[in-house]
PDB file of C-alpha atoms in Angstrom:
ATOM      1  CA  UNK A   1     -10.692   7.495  -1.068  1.00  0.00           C
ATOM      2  CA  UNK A   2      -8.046   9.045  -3.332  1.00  0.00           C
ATOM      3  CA  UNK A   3      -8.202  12.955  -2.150  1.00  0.00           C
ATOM      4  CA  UNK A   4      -4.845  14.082  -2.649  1.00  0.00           C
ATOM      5  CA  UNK A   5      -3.935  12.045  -5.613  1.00  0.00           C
ATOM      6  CA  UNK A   6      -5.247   9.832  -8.419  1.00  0.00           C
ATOM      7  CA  UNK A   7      -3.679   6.109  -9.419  1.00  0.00           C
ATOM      8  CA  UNK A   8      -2.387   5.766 -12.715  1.00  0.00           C
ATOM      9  CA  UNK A   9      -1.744   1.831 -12.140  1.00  0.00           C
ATOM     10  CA  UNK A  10      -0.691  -0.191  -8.785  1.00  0.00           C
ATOM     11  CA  UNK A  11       1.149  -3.414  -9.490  1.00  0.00           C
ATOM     12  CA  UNK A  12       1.527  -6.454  -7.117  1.00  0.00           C
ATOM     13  CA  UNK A  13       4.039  -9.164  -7.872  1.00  0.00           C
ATOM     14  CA  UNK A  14       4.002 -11.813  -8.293  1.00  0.00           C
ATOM     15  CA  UNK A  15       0.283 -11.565  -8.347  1.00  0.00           C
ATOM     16  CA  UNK A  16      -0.738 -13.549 -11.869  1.00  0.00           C
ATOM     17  CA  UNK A  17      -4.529 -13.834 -10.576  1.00  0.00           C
ATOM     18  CA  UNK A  18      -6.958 -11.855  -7.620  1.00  0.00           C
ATOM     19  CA  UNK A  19      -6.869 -13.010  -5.234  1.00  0.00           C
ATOM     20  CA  UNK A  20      -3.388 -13.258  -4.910  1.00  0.00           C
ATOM     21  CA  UNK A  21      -1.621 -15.998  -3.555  1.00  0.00           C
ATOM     22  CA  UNK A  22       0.587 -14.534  -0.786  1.00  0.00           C
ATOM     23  CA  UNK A  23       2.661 -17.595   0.453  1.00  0.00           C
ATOM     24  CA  UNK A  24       3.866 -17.168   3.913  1.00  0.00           C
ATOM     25  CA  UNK A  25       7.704 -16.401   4.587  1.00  0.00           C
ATOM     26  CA  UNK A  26       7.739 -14.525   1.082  1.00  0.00           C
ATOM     27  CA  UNK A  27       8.137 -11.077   0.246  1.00  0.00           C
ATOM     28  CA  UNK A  28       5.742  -9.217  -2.999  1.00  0.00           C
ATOM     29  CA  UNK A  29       6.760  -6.117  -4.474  1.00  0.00           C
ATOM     30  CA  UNK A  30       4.294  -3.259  -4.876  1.00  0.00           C
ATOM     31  CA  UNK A  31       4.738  -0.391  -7.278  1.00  0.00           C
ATOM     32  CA  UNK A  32       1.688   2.125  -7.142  1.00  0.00           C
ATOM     33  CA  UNK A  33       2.271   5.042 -10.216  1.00  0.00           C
ATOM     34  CA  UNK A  34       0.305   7.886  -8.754  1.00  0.00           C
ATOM     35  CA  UNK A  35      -0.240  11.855  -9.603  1.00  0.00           C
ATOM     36  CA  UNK A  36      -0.633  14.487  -6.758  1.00  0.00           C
ATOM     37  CA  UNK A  37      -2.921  16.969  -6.318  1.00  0.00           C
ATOM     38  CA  UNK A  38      -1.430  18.737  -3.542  1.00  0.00           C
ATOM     39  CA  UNK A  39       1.917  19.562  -2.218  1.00  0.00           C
ATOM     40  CA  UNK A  40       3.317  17.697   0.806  1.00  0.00           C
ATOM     41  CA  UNK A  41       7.053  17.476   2.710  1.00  0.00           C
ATOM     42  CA  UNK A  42       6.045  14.107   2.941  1.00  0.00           C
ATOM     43  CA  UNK A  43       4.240  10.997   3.125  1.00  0.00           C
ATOM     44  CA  UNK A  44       3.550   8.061   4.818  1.00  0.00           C
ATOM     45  CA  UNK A  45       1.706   4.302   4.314  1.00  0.00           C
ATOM     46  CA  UNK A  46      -0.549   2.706   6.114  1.00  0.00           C
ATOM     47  CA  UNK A  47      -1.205  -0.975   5.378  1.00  0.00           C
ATOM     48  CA  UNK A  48      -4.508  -3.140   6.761  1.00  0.00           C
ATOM     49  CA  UNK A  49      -5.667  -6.611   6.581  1.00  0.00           C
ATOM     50  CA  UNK A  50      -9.421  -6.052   6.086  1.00  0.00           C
ATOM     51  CA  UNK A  51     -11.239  -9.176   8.075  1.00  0.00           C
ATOM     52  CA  UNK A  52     -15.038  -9.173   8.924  1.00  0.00           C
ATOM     53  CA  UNK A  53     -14.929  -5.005   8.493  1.00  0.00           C
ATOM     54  CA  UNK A  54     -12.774  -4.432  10.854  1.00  0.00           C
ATOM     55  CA  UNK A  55      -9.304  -2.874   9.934  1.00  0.00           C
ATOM     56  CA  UNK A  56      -5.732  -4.777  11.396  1.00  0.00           C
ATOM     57  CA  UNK A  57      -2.513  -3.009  10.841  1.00  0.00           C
ATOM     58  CA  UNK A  58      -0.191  -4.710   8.694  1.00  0.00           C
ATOM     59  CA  UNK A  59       3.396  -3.774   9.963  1.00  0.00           C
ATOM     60  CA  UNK A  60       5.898  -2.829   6.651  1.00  0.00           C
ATOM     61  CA  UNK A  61       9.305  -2.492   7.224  1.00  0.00           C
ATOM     62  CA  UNK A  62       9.500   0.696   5.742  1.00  0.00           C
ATOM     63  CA  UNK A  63       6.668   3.315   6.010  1.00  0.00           C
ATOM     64  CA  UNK A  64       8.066   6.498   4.712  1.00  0.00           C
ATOM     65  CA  UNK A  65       7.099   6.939   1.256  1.00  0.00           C
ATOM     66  CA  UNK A  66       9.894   9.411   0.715  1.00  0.00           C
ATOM     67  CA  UNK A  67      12.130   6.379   1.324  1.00  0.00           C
ATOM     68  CA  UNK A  68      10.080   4.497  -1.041  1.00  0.00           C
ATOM     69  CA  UNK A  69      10.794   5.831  -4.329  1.00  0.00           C
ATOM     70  CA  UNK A  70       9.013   9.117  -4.212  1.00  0.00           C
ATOM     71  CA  UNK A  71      11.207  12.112  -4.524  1.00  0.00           C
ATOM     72  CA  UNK A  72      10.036  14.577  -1.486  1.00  0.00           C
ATOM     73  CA  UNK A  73       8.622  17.081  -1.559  1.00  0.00           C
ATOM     74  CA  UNK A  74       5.947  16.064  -3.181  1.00  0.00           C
ATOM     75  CA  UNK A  75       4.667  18.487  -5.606  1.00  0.00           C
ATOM     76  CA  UNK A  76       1.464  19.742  -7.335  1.00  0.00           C
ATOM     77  CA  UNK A  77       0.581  18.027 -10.729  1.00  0.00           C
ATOM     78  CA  UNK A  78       3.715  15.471 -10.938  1.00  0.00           C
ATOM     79  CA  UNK A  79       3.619  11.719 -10.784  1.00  0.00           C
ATOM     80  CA  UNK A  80       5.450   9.454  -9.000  1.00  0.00           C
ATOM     81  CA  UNK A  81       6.245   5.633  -8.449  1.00  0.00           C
ATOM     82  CA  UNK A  82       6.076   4.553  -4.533  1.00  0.00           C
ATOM     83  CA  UNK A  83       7.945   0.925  -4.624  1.00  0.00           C
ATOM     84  CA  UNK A  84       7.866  -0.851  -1.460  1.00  0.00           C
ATOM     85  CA  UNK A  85       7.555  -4.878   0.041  1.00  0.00           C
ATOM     86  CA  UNK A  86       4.393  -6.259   1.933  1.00  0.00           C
ATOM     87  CA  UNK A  87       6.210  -9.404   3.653  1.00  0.00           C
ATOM     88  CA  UNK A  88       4.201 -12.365   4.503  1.00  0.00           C
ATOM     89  CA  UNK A  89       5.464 -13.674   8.175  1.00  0.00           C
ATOM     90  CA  UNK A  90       5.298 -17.464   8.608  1.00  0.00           C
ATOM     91  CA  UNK A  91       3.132 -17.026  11.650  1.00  0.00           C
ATOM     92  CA  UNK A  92       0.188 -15.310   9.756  1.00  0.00           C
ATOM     93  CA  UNK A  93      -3.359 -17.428   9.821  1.00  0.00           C
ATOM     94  CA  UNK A  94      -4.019 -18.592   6.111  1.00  0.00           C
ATOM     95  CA  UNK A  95      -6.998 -16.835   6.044  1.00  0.00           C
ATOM     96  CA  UNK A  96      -8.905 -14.696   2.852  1.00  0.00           C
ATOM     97  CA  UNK A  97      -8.577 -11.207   3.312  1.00  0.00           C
ATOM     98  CA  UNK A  98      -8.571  -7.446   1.690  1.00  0.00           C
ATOM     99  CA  UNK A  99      -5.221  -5.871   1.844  1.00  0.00           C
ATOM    100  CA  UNK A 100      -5.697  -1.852   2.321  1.00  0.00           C
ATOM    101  CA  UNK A 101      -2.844  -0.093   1.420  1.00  0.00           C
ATOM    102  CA  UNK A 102      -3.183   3.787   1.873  1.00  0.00           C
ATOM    103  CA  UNK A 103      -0.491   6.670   1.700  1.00  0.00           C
ATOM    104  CA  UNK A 104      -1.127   9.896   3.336  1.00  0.00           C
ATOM    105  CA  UNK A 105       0.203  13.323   3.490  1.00  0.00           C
ATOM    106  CA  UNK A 106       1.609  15.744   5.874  1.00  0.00           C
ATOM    107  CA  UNK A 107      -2.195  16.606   6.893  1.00  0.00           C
ATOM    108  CA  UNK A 108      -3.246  12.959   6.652  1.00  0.00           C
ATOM    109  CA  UNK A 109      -5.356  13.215   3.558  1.00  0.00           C
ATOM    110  CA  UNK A 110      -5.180  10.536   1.253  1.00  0.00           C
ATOM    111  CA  UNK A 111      -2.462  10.385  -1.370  1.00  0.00           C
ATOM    112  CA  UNK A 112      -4.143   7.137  -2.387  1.00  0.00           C
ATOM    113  CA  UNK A 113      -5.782   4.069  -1.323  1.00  0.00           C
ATOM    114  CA  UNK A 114      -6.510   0.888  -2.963  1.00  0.00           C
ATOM    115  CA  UNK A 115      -7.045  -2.626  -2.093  1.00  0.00           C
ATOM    116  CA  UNK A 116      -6.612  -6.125  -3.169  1.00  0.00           C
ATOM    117  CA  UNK A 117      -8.351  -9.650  -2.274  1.00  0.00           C
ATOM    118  CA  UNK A 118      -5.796 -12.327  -0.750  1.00  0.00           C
ATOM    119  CA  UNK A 119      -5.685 -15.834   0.322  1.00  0.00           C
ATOM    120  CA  UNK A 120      -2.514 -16.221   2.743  1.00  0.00           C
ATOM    121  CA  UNK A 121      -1.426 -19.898   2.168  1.00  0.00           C
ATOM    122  CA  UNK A 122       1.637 -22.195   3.734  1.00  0.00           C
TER     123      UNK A 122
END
């Protein structure tokens, strides 16, 4: 669902095996390293838990890509490295899930989107 960009590599850590092990109360770092097809002011993520098809927000503290490493605006051809934290709360089920992690642009079109398989444990 990559429109508006293409991944080079997206990095979750500490993630040693899929699915990851997200352990509630911790923080993982995620670097996606991305090119752009398109120009854009800005750009913003949206994060899901993916459970039985259906599509839950995931709050992040900081949705603004442009405040997560990429230098805005965003031009045509370059590539960039959007850092940013998915934070496990404590009060999370421990439940198997798809994390959806997508970043759009000023017209909403996908910058990129990828996901990853998780098991939320204590």
């Amino acid at each position: 669902g990559s429109k508006d960009g293409s991944i080079q590599e997206v990095n979750v850590s500490p993630c040693p095996t899929q699915p990851c092990q997200l352990h509630k109360g911790t923080s993982y770092s995620i670097n996606v390293t991305f090119a752009s097809k398109i120009e854009s002011q800005g750009s913003k993520a949206r994060v899901y838990g993916e459970m039985l098809h259906v599509d839950v927000p995931f709050p992040i503290p900081e949705p603004d890509g442009c405040k997560s490493g990429i230098q805005c605006p965003i031009q045509k051809g370059h590539s960039y490295s959007y850092l940013n934290k998915l934070p496990v709360k404590s009060e999370y089920p421990s439940i198997k899930l798809i994390v959806k992690w997508e970043l759009v642009d000023d017209q909403d079109q996908m910058l990129f989107c990828w996901k990853i398989p998780v098991q939320i444990t204590s």
